[in-house]
PDB file of C-alpha atoms in Angstrom:
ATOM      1  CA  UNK V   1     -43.526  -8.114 -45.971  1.00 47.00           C
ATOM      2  CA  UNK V   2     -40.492  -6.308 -47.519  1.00 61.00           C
ATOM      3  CA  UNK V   3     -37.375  -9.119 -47.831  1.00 91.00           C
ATOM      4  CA  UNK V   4     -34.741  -8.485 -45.311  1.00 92.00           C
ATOM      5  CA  UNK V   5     -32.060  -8.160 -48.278  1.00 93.00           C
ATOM      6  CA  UNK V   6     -34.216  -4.774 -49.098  1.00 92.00           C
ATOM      7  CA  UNK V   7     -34.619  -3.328 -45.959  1.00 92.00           C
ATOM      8  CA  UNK V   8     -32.767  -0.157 -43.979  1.00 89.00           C
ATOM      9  CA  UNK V   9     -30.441  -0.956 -40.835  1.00 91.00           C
ATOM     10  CA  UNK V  10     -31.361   1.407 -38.087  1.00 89.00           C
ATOM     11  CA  UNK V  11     -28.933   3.212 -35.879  1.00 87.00           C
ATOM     12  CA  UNK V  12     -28.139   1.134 -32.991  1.00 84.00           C
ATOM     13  CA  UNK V  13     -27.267   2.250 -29.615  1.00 86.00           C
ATOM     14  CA  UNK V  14     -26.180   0.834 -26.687  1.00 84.00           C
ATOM     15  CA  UNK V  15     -29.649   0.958 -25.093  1.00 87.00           C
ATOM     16  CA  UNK V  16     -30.921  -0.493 -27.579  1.00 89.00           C
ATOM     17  CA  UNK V  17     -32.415  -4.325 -26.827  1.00 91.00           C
ATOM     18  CA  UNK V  18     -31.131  -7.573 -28.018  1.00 94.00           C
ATOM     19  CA  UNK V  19     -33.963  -9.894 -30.031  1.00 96.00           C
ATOM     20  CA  UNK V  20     -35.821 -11.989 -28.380  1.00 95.00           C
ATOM     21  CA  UNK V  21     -35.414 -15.921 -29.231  1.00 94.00           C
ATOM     22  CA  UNK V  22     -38.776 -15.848 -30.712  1.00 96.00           C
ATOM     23  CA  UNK V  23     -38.127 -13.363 -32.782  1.00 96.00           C
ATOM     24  CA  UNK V  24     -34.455 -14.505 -33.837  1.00 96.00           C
ATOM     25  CA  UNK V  25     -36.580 -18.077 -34.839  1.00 96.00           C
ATOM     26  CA  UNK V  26     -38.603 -15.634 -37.360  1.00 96.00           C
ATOM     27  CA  UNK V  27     -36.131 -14.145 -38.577  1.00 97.00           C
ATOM     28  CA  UNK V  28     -33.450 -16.859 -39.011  1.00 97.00           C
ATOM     29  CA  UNK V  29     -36.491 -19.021 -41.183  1.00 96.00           C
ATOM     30  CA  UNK V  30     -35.610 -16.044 -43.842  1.00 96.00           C
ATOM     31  CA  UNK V  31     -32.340 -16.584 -44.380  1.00 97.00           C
ATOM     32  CA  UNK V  32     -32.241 -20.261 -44.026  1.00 96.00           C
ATOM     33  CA  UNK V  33     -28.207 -20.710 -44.659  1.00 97.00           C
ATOM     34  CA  UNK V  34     -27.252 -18.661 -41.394  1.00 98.00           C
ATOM     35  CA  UNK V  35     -27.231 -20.489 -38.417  1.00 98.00           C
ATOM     36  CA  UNK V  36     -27.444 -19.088 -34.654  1.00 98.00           C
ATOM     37  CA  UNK V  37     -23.693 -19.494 -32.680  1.00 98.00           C
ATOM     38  CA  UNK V  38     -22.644 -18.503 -29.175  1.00 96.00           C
ATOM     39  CA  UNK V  39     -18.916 -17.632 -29.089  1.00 94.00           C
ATOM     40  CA  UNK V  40     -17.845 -15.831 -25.937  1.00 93.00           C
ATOM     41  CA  UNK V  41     -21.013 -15.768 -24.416  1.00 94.00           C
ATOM     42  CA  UNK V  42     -22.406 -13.719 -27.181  1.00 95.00           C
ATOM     43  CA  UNK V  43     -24.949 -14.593 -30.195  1.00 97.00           C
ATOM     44  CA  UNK V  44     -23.971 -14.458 -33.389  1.00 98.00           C
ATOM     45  CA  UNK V  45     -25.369 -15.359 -37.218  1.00 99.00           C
ATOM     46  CA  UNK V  46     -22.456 -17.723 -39.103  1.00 99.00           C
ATOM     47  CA  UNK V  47     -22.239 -18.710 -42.548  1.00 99.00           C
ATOM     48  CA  UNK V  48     -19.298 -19.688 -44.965  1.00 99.00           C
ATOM     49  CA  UNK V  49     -19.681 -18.853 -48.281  1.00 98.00           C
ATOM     50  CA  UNK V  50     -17.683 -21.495 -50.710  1.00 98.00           C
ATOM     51  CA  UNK V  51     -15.543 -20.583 -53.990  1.00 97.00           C
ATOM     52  CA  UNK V  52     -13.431 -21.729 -56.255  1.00 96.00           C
ATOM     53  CA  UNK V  53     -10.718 -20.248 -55.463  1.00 96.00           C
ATOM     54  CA  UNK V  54      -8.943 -17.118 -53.674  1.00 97.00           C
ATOM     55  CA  UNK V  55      -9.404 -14.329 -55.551  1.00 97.00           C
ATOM     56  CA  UNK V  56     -13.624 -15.019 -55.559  1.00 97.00           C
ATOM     57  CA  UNK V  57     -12.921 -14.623 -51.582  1.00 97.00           C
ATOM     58  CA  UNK V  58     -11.238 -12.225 -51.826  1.00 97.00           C
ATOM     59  CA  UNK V  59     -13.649 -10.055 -53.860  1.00 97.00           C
ATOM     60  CA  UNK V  60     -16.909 -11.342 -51.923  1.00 98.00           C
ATOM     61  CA  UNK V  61     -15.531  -9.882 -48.888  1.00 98.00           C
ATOM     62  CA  UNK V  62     -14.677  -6.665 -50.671  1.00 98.00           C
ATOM     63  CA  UNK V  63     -18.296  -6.680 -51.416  1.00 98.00           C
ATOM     64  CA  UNK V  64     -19.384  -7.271 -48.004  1.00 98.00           C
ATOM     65  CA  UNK V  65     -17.084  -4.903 -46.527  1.00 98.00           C
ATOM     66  CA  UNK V  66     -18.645  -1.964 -48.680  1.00 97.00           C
ATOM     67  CA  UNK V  67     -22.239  -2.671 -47.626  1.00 96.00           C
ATOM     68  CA  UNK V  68     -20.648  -2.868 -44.198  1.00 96.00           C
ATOM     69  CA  UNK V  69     -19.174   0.086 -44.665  1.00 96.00           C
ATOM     70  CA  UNK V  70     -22.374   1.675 -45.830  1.00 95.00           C
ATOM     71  CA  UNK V  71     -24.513   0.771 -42.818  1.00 94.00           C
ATOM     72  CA  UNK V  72     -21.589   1.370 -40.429  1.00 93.00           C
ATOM     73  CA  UNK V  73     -22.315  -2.338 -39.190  1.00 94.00           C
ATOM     74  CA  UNK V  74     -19.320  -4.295 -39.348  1.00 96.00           C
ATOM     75  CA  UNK V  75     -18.800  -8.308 -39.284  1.00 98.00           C
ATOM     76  CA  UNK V  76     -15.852 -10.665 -38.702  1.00 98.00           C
ATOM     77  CA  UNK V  77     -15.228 -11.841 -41.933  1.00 99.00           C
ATOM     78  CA  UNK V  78     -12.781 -15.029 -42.265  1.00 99.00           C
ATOM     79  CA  UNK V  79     -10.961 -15.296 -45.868  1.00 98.00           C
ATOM     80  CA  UNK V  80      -9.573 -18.647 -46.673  1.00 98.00           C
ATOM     81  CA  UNK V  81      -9.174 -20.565 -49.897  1.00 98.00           C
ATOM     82  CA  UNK V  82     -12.170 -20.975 -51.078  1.00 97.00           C
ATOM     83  CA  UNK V  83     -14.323 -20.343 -48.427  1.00 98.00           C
ATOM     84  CA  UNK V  84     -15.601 -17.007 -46.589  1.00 99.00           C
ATOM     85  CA  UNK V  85     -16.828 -17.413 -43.146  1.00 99.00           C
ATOM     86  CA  UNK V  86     -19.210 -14.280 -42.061  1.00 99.00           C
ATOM     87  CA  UNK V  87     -20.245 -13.309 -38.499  1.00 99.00           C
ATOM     88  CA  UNK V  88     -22.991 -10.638 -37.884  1.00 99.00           C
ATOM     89  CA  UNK V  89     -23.894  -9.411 -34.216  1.00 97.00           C
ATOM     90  CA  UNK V  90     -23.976  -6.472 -32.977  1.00 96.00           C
ATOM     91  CA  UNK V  91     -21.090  -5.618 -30.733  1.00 93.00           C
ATOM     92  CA  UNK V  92     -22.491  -2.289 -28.614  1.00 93.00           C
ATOM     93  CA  UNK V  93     -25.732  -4.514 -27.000  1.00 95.00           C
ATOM     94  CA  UNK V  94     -23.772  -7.642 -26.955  1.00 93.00           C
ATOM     95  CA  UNK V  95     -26.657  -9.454 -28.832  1.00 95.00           C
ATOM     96  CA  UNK V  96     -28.359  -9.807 -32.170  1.00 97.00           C
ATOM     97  CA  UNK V  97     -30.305  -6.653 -33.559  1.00 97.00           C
ATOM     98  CA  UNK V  98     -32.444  -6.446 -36.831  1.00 96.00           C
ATOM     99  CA  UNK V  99     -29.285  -5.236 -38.665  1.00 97.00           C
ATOM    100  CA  UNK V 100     -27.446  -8.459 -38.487  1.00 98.00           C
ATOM    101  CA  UNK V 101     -30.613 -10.512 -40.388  1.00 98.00           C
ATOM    102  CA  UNK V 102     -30.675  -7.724 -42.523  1.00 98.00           C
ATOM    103  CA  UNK V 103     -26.493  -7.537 -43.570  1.00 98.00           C
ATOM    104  CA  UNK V 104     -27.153 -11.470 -42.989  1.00 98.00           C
ATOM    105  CA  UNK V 105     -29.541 -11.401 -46.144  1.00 98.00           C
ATOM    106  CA  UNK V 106     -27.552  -8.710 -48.455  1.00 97.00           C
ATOM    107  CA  UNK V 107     -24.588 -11.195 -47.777  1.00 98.00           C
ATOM    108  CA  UNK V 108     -26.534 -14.085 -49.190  1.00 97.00           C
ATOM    109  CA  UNK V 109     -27.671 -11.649 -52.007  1.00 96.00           C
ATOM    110  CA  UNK V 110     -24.304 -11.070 -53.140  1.00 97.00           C
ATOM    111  CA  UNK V 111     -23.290 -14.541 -53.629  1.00 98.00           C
ATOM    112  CA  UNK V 112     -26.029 -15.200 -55.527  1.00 94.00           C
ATOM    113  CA  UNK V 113     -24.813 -12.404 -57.747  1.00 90.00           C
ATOM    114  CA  UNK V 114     -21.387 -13.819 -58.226  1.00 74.00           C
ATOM    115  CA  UNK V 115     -22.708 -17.311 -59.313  1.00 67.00           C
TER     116      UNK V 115
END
């Protein structure tokens, strides 16, 4: 099986169905770091990323936000010092879609790139 980090995100429309729990379990034991939050009713993937520093953040996020950008799949990201907390989910089916795991694993991909 291809790694999430090197797979495509698929357009995603609002009929388009939420994952299942079992299938969020799968996917979540790839990309161990992320955990599984409800905020608002709503399921997300979470993970804070930790530097030394601000300007790391800073540029991390940067990186996200082009890969974001790139897959027109956008998370909340939350800049502090020395920390970056991501949030994938997928806003239009109110739920968590292949594309989060996916962005999920890029995101872990491009901290290991900075280290």
């Amino acid at each position: 099986m291809t790694s999430l980090s090197k797979q495509s995100c698929e357009p995603c429309r609002s009929d388009s169905t939420p994952l299942k729990e079992e299938e969020i379990s799968t996917l979540l034991s790839q990309i161990p770091d992320w955990e599984r939050v409800v905020t608002d009713g709503t399921p997300r993937l979470r993970r804070s990323f930790s530097f030394e520093g601000y300007p790391p953040c800073l540029d991390f996020a940067n990186r996200v936000g082009a890969i974001a950008e790139e897959e027109d799949h956008h998370p909340q990201l939350i800049i502090e010092w020395g920390k970056v907390t991501v949030l994938w989910w997928t806003h239009t089916i109110n739920g968590l879609h292949r594309n989060d795991f996916i962005l999920a694993a890029r995101c872990d991909e491009i901290y290991q790139q900075n280290r």
